[in-house]
XYZ file of C-alpha atoms in Angstrom:
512
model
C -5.451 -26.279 42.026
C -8.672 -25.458 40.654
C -9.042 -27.014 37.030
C -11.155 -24.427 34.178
C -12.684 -26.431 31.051
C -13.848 -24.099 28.168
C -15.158 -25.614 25.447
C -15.581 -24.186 22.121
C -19.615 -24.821 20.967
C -19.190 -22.873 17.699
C -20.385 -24.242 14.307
C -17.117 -25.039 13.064
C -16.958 -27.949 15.699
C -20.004 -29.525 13.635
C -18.019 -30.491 11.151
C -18.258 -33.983 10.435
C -15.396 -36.099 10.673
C -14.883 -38.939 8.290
C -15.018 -42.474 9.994
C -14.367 -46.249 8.308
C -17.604 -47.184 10.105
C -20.927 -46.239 9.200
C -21.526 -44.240 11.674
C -21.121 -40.434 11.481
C -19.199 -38.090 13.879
C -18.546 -34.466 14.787
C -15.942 -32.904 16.056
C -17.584 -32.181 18.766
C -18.489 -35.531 19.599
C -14.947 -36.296 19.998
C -13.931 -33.595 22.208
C -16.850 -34.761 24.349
C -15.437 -38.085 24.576
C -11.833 -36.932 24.992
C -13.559 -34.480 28.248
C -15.515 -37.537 29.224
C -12.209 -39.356 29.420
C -10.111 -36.625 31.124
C -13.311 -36.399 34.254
C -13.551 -39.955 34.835
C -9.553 -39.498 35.483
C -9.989 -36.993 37.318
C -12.909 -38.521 39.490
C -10.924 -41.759 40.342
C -7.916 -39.647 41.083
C -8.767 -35.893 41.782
C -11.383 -36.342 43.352
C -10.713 -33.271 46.117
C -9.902 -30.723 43.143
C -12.765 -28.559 42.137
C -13.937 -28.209 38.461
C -15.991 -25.854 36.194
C -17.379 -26.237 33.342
C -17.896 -23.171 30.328
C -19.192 -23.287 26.969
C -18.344 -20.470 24.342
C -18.820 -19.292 20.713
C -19.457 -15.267 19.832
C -20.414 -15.754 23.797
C -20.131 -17.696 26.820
C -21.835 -19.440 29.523
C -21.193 -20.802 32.423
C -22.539 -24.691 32.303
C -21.357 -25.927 35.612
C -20.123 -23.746 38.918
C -16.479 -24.884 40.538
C -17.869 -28.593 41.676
C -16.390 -32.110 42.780
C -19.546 -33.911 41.489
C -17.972 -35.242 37.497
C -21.079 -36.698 36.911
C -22.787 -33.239 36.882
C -20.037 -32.133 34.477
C -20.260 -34.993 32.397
C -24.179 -34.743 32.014
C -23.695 -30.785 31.326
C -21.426 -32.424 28.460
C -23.916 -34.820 26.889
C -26.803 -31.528 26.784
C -23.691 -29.489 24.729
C -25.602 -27.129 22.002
C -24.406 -25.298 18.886
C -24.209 -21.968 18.569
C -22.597 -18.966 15.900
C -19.192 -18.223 15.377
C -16.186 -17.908 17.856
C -14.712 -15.290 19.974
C -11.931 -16.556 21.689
C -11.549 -13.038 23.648
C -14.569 -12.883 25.003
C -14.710 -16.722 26.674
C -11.145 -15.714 28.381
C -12.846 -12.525 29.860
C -15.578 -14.969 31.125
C -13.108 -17.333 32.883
C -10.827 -14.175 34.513
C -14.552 -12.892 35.996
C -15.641 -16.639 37.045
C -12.186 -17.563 39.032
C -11.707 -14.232 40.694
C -15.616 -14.365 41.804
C -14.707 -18.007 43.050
C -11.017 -18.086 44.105
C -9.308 -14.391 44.228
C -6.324 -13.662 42.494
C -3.915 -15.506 44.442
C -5.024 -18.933 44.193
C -3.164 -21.046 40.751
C -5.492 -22.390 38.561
C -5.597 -24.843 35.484
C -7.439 -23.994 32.215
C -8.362 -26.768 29.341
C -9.727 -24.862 26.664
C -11.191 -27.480 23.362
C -11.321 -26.257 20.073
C -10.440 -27.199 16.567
C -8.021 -24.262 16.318
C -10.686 -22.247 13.969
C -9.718 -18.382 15.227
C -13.135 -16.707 13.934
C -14.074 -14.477 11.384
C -13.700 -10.613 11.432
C -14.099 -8.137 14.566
C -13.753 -10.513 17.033
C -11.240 -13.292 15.915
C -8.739 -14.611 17.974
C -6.474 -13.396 14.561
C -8.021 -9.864 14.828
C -7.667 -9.653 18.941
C -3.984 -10.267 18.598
C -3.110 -7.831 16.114
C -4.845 -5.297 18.121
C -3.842 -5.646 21.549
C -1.217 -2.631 20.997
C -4.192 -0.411 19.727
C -5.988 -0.194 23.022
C -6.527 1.492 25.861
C -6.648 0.687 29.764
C -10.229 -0.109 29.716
C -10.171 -2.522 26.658
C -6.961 -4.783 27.474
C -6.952 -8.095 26.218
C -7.554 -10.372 29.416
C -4.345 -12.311 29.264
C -2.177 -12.491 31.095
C -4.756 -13.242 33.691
C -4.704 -11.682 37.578
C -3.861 -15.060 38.822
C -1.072 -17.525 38.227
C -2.425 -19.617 35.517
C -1.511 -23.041 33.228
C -3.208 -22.947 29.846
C -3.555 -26.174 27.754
C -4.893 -26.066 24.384
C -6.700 -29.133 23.106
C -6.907 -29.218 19.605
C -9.421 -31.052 17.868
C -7.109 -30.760 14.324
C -3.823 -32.494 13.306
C -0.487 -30.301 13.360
C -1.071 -30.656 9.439
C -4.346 -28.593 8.922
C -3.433 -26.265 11.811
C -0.003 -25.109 10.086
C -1.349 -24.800 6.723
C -3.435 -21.127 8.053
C -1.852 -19.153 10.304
C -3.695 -20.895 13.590
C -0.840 -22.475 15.173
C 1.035 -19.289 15.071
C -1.834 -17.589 16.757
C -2.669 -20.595 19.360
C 1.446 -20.214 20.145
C 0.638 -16.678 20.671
C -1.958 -17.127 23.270
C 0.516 -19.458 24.991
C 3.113 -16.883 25.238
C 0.592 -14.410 26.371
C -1.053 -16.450 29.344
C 2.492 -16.886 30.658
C 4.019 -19.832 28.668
C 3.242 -22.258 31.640
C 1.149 -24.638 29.488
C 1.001 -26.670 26.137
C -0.933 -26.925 23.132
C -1.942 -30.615 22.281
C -3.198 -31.771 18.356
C -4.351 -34.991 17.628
C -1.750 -37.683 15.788
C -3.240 -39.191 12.570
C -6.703 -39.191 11.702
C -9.695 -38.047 13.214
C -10.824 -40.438 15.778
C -11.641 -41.807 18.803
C -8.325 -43.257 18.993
C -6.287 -40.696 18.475
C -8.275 -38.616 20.657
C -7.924 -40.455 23.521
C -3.948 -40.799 23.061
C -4.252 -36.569 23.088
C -6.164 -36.544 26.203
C -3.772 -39.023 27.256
C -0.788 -36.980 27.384
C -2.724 -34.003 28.974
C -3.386 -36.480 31.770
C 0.119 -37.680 31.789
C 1.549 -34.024 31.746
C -1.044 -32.417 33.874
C -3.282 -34.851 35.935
C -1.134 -37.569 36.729
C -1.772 -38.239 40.518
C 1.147 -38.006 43.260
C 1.581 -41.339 45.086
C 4.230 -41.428 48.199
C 4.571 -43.039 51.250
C 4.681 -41.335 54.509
C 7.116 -42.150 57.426
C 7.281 -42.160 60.800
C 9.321 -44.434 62.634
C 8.042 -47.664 62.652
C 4.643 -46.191 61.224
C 3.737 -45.851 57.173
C 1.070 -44.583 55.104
C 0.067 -44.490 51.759
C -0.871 -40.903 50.619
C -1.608 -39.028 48.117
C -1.134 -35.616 48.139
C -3.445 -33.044 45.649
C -2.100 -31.134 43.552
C 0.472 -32.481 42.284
C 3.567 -30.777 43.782
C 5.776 -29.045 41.309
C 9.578 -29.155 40.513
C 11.378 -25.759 42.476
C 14.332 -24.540 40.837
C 16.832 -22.539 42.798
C 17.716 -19.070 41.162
C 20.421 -18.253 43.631
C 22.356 -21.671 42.369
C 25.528 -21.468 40.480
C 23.811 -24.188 37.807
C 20.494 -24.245 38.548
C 18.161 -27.636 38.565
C 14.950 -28.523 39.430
C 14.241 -30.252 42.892
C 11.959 -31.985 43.051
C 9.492 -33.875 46.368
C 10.903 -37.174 47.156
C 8.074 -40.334 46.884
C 9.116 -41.107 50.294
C 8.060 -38.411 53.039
C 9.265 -39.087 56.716
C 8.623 -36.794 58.749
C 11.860 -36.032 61.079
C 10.114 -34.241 64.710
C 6.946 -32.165 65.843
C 6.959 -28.726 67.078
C 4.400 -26.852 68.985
C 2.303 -24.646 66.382
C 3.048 -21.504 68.321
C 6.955 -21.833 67.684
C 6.586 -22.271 64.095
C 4.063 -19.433 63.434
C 2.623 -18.484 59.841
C 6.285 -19.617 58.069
C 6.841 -18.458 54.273
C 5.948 -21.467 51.854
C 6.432 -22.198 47.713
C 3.058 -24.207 47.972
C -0.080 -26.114 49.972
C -1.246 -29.149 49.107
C -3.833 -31.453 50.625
C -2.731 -35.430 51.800
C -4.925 -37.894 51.905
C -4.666 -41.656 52.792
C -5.302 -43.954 49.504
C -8.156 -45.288 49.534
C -7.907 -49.298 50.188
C -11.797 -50.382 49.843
C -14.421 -50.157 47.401
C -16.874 -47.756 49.749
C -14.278 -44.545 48.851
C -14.405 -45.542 45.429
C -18.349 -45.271 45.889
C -17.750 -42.050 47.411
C -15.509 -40.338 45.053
C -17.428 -41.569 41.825
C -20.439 -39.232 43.585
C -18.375 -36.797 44.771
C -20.058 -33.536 46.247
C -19.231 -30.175 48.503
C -19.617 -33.054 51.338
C -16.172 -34.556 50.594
C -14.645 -31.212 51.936
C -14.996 -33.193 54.752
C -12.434 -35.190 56.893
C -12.544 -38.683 55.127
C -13.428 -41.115 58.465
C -10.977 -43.210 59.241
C -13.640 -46.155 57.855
C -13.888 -44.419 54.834
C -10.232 -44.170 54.047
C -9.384 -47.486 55.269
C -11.546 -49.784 56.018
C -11.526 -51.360 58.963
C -7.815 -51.629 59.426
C -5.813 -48.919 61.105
C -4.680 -45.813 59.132
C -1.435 -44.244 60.013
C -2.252 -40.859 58.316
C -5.785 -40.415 59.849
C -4.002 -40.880 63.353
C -1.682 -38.344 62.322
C -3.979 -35.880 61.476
C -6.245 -36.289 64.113
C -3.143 -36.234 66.820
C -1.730 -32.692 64.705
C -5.447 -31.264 65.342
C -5.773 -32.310 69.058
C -2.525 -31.410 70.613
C -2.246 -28.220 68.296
C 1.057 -29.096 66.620
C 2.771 -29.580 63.310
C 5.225 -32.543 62.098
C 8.134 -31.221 60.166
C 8.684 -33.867 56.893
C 11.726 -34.002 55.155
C 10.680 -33.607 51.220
C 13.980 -34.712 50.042
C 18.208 -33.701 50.781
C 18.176 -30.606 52.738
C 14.322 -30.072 52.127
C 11.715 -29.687 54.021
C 8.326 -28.904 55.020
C 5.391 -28.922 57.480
C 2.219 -31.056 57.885
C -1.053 -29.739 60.062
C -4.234 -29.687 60.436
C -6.157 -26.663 58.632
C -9.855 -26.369 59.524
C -12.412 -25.262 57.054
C -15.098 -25.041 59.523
C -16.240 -26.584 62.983
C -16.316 -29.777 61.519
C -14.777 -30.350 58.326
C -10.779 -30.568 58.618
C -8.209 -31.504 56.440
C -4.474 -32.561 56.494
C -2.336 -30.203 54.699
C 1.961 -30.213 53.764
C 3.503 -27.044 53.034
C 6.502 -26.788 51.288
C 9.385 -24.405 52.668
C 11.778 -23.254 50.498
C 14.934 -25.709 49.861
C 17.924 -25.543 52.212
C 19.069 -26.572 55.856
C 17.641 -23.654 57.380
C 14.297 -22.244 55.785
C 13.190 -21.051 58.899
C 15.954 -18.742 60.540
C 14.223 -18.542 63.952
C 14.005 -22.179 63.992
C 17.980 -22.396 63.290
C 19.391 -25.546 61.056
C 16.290 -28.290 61.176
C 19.421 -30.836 61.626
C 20.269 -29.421 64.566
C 16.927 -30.137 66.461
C 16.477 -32.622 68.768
C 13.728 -34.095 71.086
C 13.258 -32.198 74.385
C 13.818 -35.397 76.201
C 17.712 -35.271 75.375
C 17.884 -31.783 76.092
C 19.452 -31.108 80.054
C 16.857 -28.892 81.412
C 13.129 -28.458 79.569
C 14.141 -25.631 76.966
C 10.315 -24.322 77.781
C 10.585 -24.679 81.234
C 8.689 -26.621 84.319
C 5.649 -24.579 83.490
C 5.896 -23.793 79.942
C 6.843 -20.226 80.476
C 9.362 -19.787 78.043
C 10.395 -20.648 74.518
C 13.603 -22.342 72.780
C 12.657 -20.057 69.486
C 13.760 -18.012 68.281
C 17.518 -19.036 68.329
C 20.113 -16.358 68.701
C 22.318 -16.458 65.569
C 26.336 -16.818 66.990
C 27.255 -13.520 64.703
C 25.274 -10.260 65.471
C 22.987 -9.424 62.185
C 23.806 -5.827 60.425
C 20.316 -4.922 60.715
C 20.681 -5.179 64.525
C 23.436 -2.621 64.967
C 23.685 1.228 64.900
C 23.879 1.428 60.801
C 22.966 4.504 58.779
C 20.270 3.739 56.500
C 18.825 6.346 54.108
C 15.551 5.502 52.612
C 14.018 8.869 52.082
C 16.117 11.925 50.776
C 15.068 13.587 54.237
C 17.243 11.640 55.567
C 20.330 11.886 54.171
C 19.711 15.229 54.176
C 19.234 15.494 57.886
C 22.439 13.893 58.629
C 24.240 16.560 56.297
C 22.152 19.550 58.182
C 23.613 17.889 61.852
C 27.099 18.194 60.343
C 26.778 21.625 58.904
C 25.299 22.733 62.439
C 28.377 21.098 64.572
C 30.675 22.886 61.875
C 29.575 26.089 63.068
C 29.985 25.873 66.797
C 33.815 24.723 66.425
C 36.112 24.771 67.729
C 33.168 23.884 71.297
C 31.227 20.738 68.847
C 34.808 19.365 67.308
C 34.277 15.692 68.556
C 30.631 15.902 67.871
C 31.596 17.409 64.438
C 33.858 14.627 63.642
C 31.512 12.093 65.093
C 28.737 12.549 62.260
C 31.282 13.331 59.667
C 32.734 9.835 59.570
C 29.282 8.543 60.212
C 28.573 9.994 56.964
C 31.244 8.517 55.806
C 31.277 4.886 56.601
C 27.200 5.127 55.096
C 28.620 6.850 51.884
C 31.696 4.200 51.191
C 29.148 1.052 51.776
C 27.074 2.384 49.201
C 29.518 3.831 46.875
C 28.105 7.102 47.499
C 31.184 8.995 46.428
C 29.531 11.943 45.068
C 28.259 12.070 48.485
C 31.896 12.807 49.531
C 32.554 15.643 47.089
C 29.329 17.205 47.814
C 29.854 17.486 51.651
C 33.667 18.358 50.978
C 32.313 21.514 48.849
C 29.392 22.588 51.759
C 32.522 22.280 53.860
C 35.024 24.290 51.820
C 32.175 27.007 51.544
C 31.314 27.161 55.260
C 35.022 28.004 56.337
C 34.580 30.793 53.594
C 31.418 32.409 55.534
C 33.294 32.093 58.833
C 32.945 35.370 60.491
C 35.871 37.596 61.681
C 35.100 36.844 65.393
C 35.210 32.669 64.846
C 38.279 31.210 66.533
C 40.841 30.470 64.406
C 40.954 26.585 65.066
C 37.508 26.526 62.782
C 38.851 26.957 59.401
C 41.801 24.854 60.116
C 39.521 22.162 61.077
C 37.123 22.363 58.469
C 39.574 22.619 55.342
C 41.373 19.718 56.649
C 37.851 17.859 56.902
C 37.043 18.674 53.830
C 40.423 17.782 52.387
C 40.413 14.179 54.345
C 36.490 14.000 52.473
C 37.833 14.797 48.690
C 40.926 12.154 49.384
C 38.201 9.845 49.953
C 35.671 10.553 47.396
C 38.747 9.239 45.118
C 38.503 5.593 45.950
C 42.040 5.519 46.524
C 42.438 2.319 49.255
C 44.711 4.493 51.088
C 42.081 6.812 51.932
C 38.631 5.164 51.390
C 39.613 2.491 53.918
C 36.011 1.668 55.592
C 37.292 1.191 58.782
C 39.712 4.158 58.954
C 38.183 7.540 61.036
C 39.186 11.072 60.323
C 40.911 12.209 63.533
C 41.019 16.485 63.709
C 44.293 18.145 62.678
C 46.294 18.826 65.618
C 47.010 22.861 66.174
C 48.797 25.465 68.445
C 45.056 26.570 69.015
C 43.544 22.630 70.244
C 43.630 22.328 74.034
């Protein structure tokens, strides 16, 4: 998850902040030192996640491009200049055009924005954008929400105090709500300093950035990982009391499958695993992070000298084209493979499926698989000519039988036209007749169509009206007692809206 920081370079940052020591200190200079703080985190333990850094005031600028090198951020940080006054507006337009140019509109994405909650003055004002944004028109809309799922934290470099006692906290809120309410705004606790700060940056880190330790099982085999980013809690909507799920520390991973069998599966999220680092020649390697570490880490790199469980892994997933199914937790799992960026840069990734037994119906219950060795003939075959997948489900699906759907009003009203035809060649069409008509009316009692039922009894009534003088006289018999059978039903009575019942034609001294 790509990580945005925008920091405010207006004059109000200048502001000098009173110190016990001697020496003298902006604003500014502490949200440097909080950003300073938040890279070198973010270097020692995000390492793989890409960062940009933007600078804004009535404008904005892009300072550093989406990177992995924090020591090119953190120099862009120390060259920081002042500029005029601030336009919050503007600096959020600038970070919609620099992730969509970067990462689409698909891809989630984290935004630190530091400021000292001053709104601006005038045209321009965060205070003036927000009482406008039902004043304009399609071509002026205020860029939040954004196009792409985003996290907004607010770093405020102000107590709650001097923030509540103008109307900024109220506006800052507003943003908030606006970009989608998936964030938080931080102040600082207590006085102006380094201190206090760091404890702010602190709980963004804790909140936000805290890394993802687990251990990954297989058998007798372990690993250390780490997976990037941090994978969220997943709430089940369709639960009678909903609560949050969320990935277990330990990961063992329960069978492989043949990539083929699985497909392109339907997943919550991606996330990249990577061994943790047990020697100081990653740590040299992640401090000077660059586009290089897109890389496969070598097995060296990752571990030393000693053998790595997870780099096996990932180079067995890559060679014999296959994915391990993990279980993430009870009734829970997920996938881990080998996704190439190029020829030769690789990288294991874990995809979570959705939470239950059976997330992939072609697959059946994961429970219920088993190696092919216990299995009493090869389920693929002596030559690999046939597939296990997808399994047949014991109860045939409703989407696989002869239903009436109507999707279009053509439809429905082709089925009516077919019945109106038949009606007109009784007494020769009088099974085909009552064929479609309870055809109709099965579709029309699963939907609770009933309308449906009144409005084909009345076509009905007024065809046996237009009958000629030369139709036989079994027609009008037939179709008033259709039509009757349709009105009975249109009622909802159980007697006559049974779904399974049929309307049988009325016996006469004219039927054969």
């Amino acid at each position: 998850m790509p990580t945005v920081v925008l920091m405010d370079v207006s004059l109000s940052m200048t502001r000098p902040v009173a110190q016990d020591g001697s020496e003298e200190f902006q604003r500014k200079n502490l949200a440097v030192h909080g950003l300073n703080m938040l890279f070198e985190h973010m270097a020692s333990n995000y390492r793989m996640e890409f960062t940009t850094l933007m600078a804004f005031s009535s404008l904005w600028e892009l300072l550093v491009p989406f990177t992995r090198d924090y020591n090119a951020l953190q120099e862009a940080l120390s060259n920081l200049e002042d500029y005029d006054k601030t336009c919050v507006e503007s600096a959020l337009q600038g970070v919609s055009n620099v992730v969509q140019q970067e990462w689409g509109s698909a891809c989630p994405c984290q935004m630190v924005m530091v400021t000292d909650g001053s709104l601006g003055i005038g045209k321009g004002s965060l205070r003036h954008s927000l009482q406008t944004l039902k004043q304009r028109g399609d071509d002026k809309k205020f860029p939040l929400p954004f196009p792409f799922p985003t996290k907004l934290f607010i770093m405020c470099v102000a107590n709650a105090e001097e923030l509540q006692m103008t109307d900024a906290m109220d506006n800052l809120e507003e943003l908030l709500r606006l970009s989608g309410g998936d964030g938080q705004i931080f102040t600082m606790e207590g006085a102006l300093c380094m201190k206090s700060v760091q404890a702010m940056f602190g709980r963004l880190i804790d909140h936000a950035y805290s890394p993802f330790h687990a251990v990954l099982h297989c058998g007798n085999l372990s690993s250390d990982v780490q997976v990037f980013p941090r994978p969220e809690p997943v709430v089940m909507d369709e639960e009678v009391e909903p609560m949050p799920r969320a990935v277990s520390t330990d990961l063992e991973i329960v069978g492989f499958i043949e990539i083929g069998d699985i497909s392109s599966p339907p997943v919550i999220s991606r996330h990249l695993v990577l061994p943790i680092a047990v020697n100081k020649e990653v740590d040299e390697v992640g401090a000077g992070a660059t586009d290089e570490l897109e890389e496969e880490p070598s097995a060296s790199q990752m571990a030393g000298k000693s053998p790595n469980f997870c780099v096996l892994l990932h180079g067995s997933l890559k060679v014999e084209g296959m994915v391990a199914l993990v279980q993430l937790g009870p009734e829970w799992y997920g996938m881990l493979y080998s996704q190439a960026d190029s020829k030769k840069k690789s990288n294991l990734m874990m995809s979570l499926f959705d939470p239950g037994p059976e997330p992939l119906p072609w697959l059946g219950k994961i429970s219920h698989l088993g190696p092919i060795s216990e299995a009493a003939e090869n389920p693929y075959g002596e030559d690999d000519s046939k597939s296990p997948f997808p399994v047949q489900p014991s109860v045939k699906r409703s989407y696989a039988q002869n239903v009436t759907v109507w999707i279009k009003a053509s439809g429905l009203q082709t089925d009516v036209q077919k019945i109106l035809r038949n009606a007109r060649k009784l007494p020769d069409k009088t099974q085909t007749f009552y064929k479609e008509l309870n055809r109709l009316r099965k579709a029309a009692l699963a939907f609770g169509f009933w309308e449906l039922l009144k409005g084909v009894a009345d076509l009905l009534e007024r065809e046996c009206t237009l009958l000629p003088d030369s139709a036989h006289p079994d027609a009008a018999f037939q179709l008033s007692h259709a039509a009757q059978q349709l009105k009975l039903a249109s009622t909802g009575d159980s007697q006559y809206a049974a779904f399974d019942h049929n309307i049988v034609p009325m016996h006469t001294d004219f039927s054969s």
